[in-house]
XYZ file of C-alpha atoms in Angstrom:
337
model
C 51.737 -133.562 103.450
C 49.240 -131.534 102.457
C 46.018 -132.261 103.798
C 43.198 -131.692 101.460
C 39.441 -130.925 102.427
C 35.689 -130.565 101.487
C 37.030 -127.307 99.921
C 40.107 -128.581 97.732
C 38.605 -131.048 95.414
C 34.778 -131.916 93.684
C 32.676 -134.122 94.866
C 30.713 -136.964 92.399
C 28.007 -139.121 92.729
C 28.218 -142.892 92.018
C 25.045 -144.259 90.911
C 24.153 -148.082 91.018
C 19.989 -147.457 89.978
C 19.177 -149.504 92.789
C 16.174 -151.889 91.844
C 14.396 -151.880 95.773
C 12.065 -154.872 97.178
C 8.995 -153.915 96.252
C 10.193 -152.250 93.262
C 10.560 -151.951 89.542
C 13.255 -150.889 87.146
C 11.086 -148.192 86.104
C 11.072 -146.428 89.420
C 14.766 -147.076 89.742
C 15.169 -145.003 86.879
C 12.228 -142.258 88.300
C 14.556 -141.954 91.434
C 17.724 -141.732 89.727
C 16.724 -138.791 87.449
C 15.223 -137.317 90.925
C 18.684 -137.587 92.341
C 20.666 -136.316 89.451
C 18.562 -133.334 89.561
C 19.273 -132.941 93.439
C 22.623 -133.397 93.619
C 23.337 -131.122 90.332
C 21.312 -128.145 92.697
C 24.119 -129.141 95.039
C 26.783 -128.379 93.104
C 27.938 -131.861 92.608
C 30.235 -132.423 89.475
C 29.642 -135.874 88.216
C 27.115 -138.407 88.359
C 28.393 -141.079 87.035
C 26.497 -145.136 86.455
C 28.032 -148.551 86.851
C 27.529 -151.254 84.486
C 26.695 -154.596 86.069
C 24.475 -157.759 84.163
C 22.286 -160.465 85.727
C 21.727 -158.451 89.672
C 18.444 -157.827 89.945
C 19.199 -154.612 92.686
C 21.037 -152.760 90.139
C 19.252 -151.427 86.896
C 22.253 -149.859 85.173
C 22.599 -152.753 83.076
C 21.982 -150.516 79.752
C 24.585 -148.257 81.040
C 24.709 -145.469 78.101
C 20.724 -145.547 77.659
C 20.305 -144.301 81.232
C 23.143 -142.074 80.769
C 21.274 -140.105 77.770
C 18.037 -140.283 79.877
C 19.940 -138.739 83.234
C 21.693 -135.886 80.577
C 18.696 -135.259 78.966
C 16.875 -134.697 82.628
C 20.038 -132.173 83.876
C 21.455 -129.345 82.755
C 25.085 -128.932 84.098
C 26.678 -132.099 85.986
C 28.944 -134.278 83.455
C 27.176 -137.533 82.821
C 29.576 -140.413 83.015
C 29.923 -144.473 82.960
C 31.590 -145.441 86.145
C 32.106 -148.007 84.409
C 31.412 -149.460 81.158
C 33.035 -153.146 81.484
C 34.835 -153.025 77.875
C 35.313 -156.428 77.370
C 31.639 -157.333 77.033
C 31.417 -155.114 74.379
C 33.063 -154.431 70.380
C 35.361 -150.993 70.766
C 32.960 -149.541 68.176
C 29.649 -149.891 69.083
C 30.684 -148.082 72.513
C 32.701 -144.637 70.735
C 29.462 -145.086 68.843
C 27.563 -145.236 72.026
C 29.619 -142.377 73.454
C 30.115 -140.055 70.003
C 26.287 -139.777 70.043
C 26.086 -139.326 73.704
C 28.850 -136.430 73.474
C 26.536 -134.665 70.260
C 23.612 -134.904 71.900
C 25.264 -133.321 75.516
C 28.522 -131.844 74.550
C 31.021 -131.405 77.010
C 29.123 -133.599 79.597
C 29.909 -137.020 78.830
C 32.794 -139.166 80.445
C 33.546 -143.129 80.086
C 35.002 -144.959 82.265
C 35.892 -148.166 81.342
C 36.566 -151.244 83.239
C 37.921 -154.726 82.606
C 36.053 -157.007 84.871
C 32.829 -158.797 83.438
C 30.544 -157.097 85.844
C 28.510 -160.437 85.823
C 28.984 -164.296 86.367
C 29.940 -167.227 84.049
C 26.677 -167.846 82.831
C 26.069 -164.169 81.522
C 29.649 -163.498 80.929
C 28.214 -166.469 77.729
C 25.274 -164.780 77.632
C 26.910 -161.724 76.503
C 28.889 -163.836 74.130
C 31.833 -162.678 75.591
C 33.477 -166.251 75.461
C 33.100 -165.398 71.575
C 34.996 -161.884 71.310
C 37.108 -159.871 73.542
C 38.870 -161.161 76.948
C 39.611 -158.879 80.171
C 43.178 -159.710 78.381
C 42.242 -157.624 75.394
C 42.247 -154.742 77.941
C 44.802 -152.847 76.708
C 44.527 -153.111 73.031
C 41.043 -152.394 73.464
C 41.673 -148.900 74.916
C 43.906 -148.048 72.311
C 41.351 -149.073 69.212
C 38.909 -146.959 71.286
C 41.301 -143.961 71.593
C 41.694 -144.549 68.019
C 38.015 -144.447 66.824
C 37.610 -140.862 68.630
C 40.688 -139.480 66.993
C 40.865 -136.889 64.196
C 42.466 -139.207 62.436
C 42.068 -142.717 62.877
C 43.977 -145.609 61.699
C 41.318 -147.996 61.679
C 39.784 -148.065 58.256
C 35.878 -147.952 60.086
C 35.428 -145.094 61.571
C 33.076 -144.489 64.886
C 30.356 -141.933 63.263
C 29.445 -140.118 65.920
C 32.865 -140.775 68.045
C 35.625 -139.091 65.788
C 37.224 -136.474 66.577
C 34.969 -136.144 69.485
C 36.775 -135.054 73.166
C 35.247 -137.645 75.419
C 37.449 -137.925 78.797
C 38.320 -141.336 78.829
C 39.564 -142.717 82.678
C 40.365 -145.829 83.705
C 38.854 -147.778 86.460
C 40.205 -150.534 88.972
C 40.238 -152.320 92.023
C 44.073 -153.462 91.513
C 47.184 -152.597 90.403
C 46.666 -153.482 86.538
C 44.674 -149.813 85.205
C 46.485 -147.977 87.776
C 49.239 -149.408 85.714
C 47.614 -148.718 82.813
C 46.041 -145.200 83.223
C 49.823 -144.288 84.029
C 51.120 -145.538 81.189
C 48.919 -143.836 78.673
C 48.410 -140.580 80.881
C 44.921 -141.203 81.179
C 42.502 -140.273 84.652
C 42.388 -142.944 87.354
C 39.796 -144.092 89.065
C 40.115 -146.592 91.982
C 37.631 -148.416 93.721
C 37.880 -148.048 97.696
C 34.270 -148.429 98.814
C 34.632 -152.349 97.382
C 38.567 -153.172 97.943
C 39.702 -150.402 100.253
C 43.252 -152.521 101.116
C 44.345 -151.769 97.684
C 44.355 -148.259 97.828
C 47.295 -146.709 98.326
C 49.296 -149.097 96.868
C 47.167 -148.437 93.441
C 47.179 -144.563 93.891
C 50.752 -144.530 94.460
C 52.004 -146.970 90.824
C 49.673 -144.537 89.348
C 51.145 -141.684 90.394
C 54.729 -142.795 90.332
C 54.802 -144.080 86.628
C 52.485 -141.410 85.369
C 53.672 -140.362 81.188
C 52.241 -137.093 80.934
C 50.447 -136.407 77.605
C 48.854 -133.288 75.693
C 45.458 -133.987 77.391
C 46.691 -135.067 80.904
C 50.097 -133.263 82.125
C 49.709 -134.658 85.593
C 48.014 -137.844 87.475
C 44.606 -136.893 88.257
C 43.261 -139.874 90.517
C 39.517 -139.640 91.654
C 38.227 -142.395 95.006
C 35.231 -143.863 95.933
C 33.274 -144.045 99.075
C 30.293 -145.052 100.453
C 28.742 -142.666 102.419
C 25.745 -142.859 104.602
C 24.748 -139.935 105.997
C 21.688 -138.775 108.484
C 21.331 -136.366 110.910
C 22.356 -138.429 113.870
C 24.758 -141.909 114.000
C 22.043 -144.208 114.747
C 19.798 -143.316 112.142
C 22.933 -143.101 109.574
C 23.201 -146.853 111.090
C 19.944 -148.169 110.626
C 20.045 -146.675 106.955
C 23.244 -148.442 106.531
C 21.601 -152.203 107.314
C 20.184 -152.195 103.520
C 23.338 -152.147 101.784
C 25.159 -154.014 104.636
C 22.273 -156.320 103.022
C 23.180 -156.070 99.942
C 26.776 -156.768 100.231
C 25.956 -160.384 102.643
C 23.757 -161.023 99.249
C 26.528 -160.862 97.100
C 28.713 -162.560 99.278
C 26.235 -165.826 99.832
C 26.457 -165.972 96.112
C 22.481 -164.796 96.191
C 21.941 -160.872 94.572
C 18.526 -159.851 95.502
C 16.890 -156.462 95.254
C 17.737 -153.804 97.971
C 16.343 -154.683 100.725
C 15.090 -152.008 103.643
C 16.776 -151.464 107.225
C 16.005 -153.445 110.267
C 16.657 -153.012 113.264
C 19.537 -155.629 114.504
C 21.859 -157.217 111.507
C 22.551 -159.900 113.899
C 19.371 -161.097 112.969
C 20.762 -161.970 109.664
C 24.532 -162.716 109.306
C 26.722 -165.202 110.887
C 30.069 -163.847 112.638
C 31.812 -164.906 109.869
C 29.702 -162.883 107.527
C 29.911 -160.393 109.424
C 33.072 -160.209 109.218
C 33.592 -160.567 105.642
C 31.080 -157.968 105.243
C 33.008 -155.038 106.970
C 36.367 -156.769 105.349
C 34.698 -155.215 102.365
C 32.491 -152.191 104.084
C 35.998 -150.887 105.719
C 35.210 -147.769 107.620
C 37.778 -145.660 106.415
C 35.941 -146.125 103.144
C 32.584 -146.572 104.345
C 31.104 -144.125 106.236
C 28.367 -143.866 107.787
C 27.340 -141.509 110.652
C 25.734 -137.845 111.635
C 27.275 -134.504 109.517
C 29.797 -134.407 112.262
C 31.346 -137.923 111.977
C 30.673 -138.150 107.641
C 33.285 -134.872 108.088
C 36.175 -136.682 110.228
C 35.817 -139.763 108.077
C 35.823 -138.081 104.275
C 39.034 -135.607 105.560
C 40.843 -138.772 106.999
C 40.670 -140.283 103.595
C 41.622 -137.377 101.944
C 44.567 -136.831 103.768
C 45.192 -140.502 103.326
C 44.848 -140.572 99.679
C 45.361 -137.377 98.608
C 42.688 -137.569 96.190
C 41.935 -134.940 93.149
C 38.401 -135.639 93.989
C 35.286 -137.815 95.449
C 32.900 -140.162 93.946
C 29.942 -140.979 97.013
C 28.197 -143.958 96.692
C 25.079 -144.861 99.126
C 22.885 -148.090 99.064
C 19.774 -146.619 100.765
C 16.317 -147.865 100.766
C 14.190 -144.888 101.619
C 14.527 -142.125 98.447
C 14.285 -139.130 101.413
C 16.734 -140.907 103.392
C 19.061 -140.726 100.389
C 18.544 -137.494 99.279
C 18.923 -136.108 102.625
C 22.272 -137.913 102.717
C 23.751 -136.334 99.596
C 22.693 -133.211 101.000
C 24.472 -133.270 104.520
C 27.268 -133.936 102.316
C 26.763 -130.731 100.597
C 26.438 -129.015 103.452
C 29.565 -129.943 104.529
C 31.123 -128.478 101.107
C 29.081 -125.148 101.681
C 31.085 -124.932 105.267
C 34.632 -125.640 103.987
């Protein structure tokens, strides 16, 4: 097995457009622009935003809208959805939205697709998912979307804009379903290792072993998600990381909140059982917290394990200066490789 390091793969950013305690979505979007411009200068490859609904701490629900805003405020970095939860939408609408984005920002738009609702049951009903598509229809929706983007669609309905545009489609997953479908359709695959670490290696193996080459993709291309919270010392990074731990704890309790400021001692907040549940999701292999040297060891160990073609980094960090510094440290590692 060849060991991959920073100099072998591109690194990208996954932004959940965090709404901090005491802040607003408007400020969240301003922070996202600042971060996107920052990581573009640092040499990151992509800037993706994720669709979530009814989450007070996540502002990227209208994903294609905020993508357009980010693309307008940057120059070169690819901007994408990581991802669009396709069962929430009429496929033609997504084709038109991303056709519009690609027309405005040619060669810079990625479309990552997920099949999870990204919401609870009540929110799913508010999205009218129960009256239309379901997760079982996801493969058919992907087929429809590919047809809308083709030069000569089979459908009588045309995506304008959208038809004939070369918009890279990725399938996103946290289990084996999308890995199998991405392999079958010869699409790029991104695995949510940052919150489903246990399934990472089986999903990647399934994807690579079953990949069917196409004209656009001759071989599999796998990206893995990693939480990285880097600081100048291990101690400061561990302190900063308590914001993300609080966020996962609130989700586990079924009471999601805005992103909370860091605390000195999480044991004042969670029970031993809650701690174990959070740490199961925030596995040290895929949630890498520490100084530059600690982060380097963690990322390179995970790259060696996964042999990923690309890594996309997320980090729920409360203070903007700490957030910017975290990505600076990762960029320093890229430069030193």
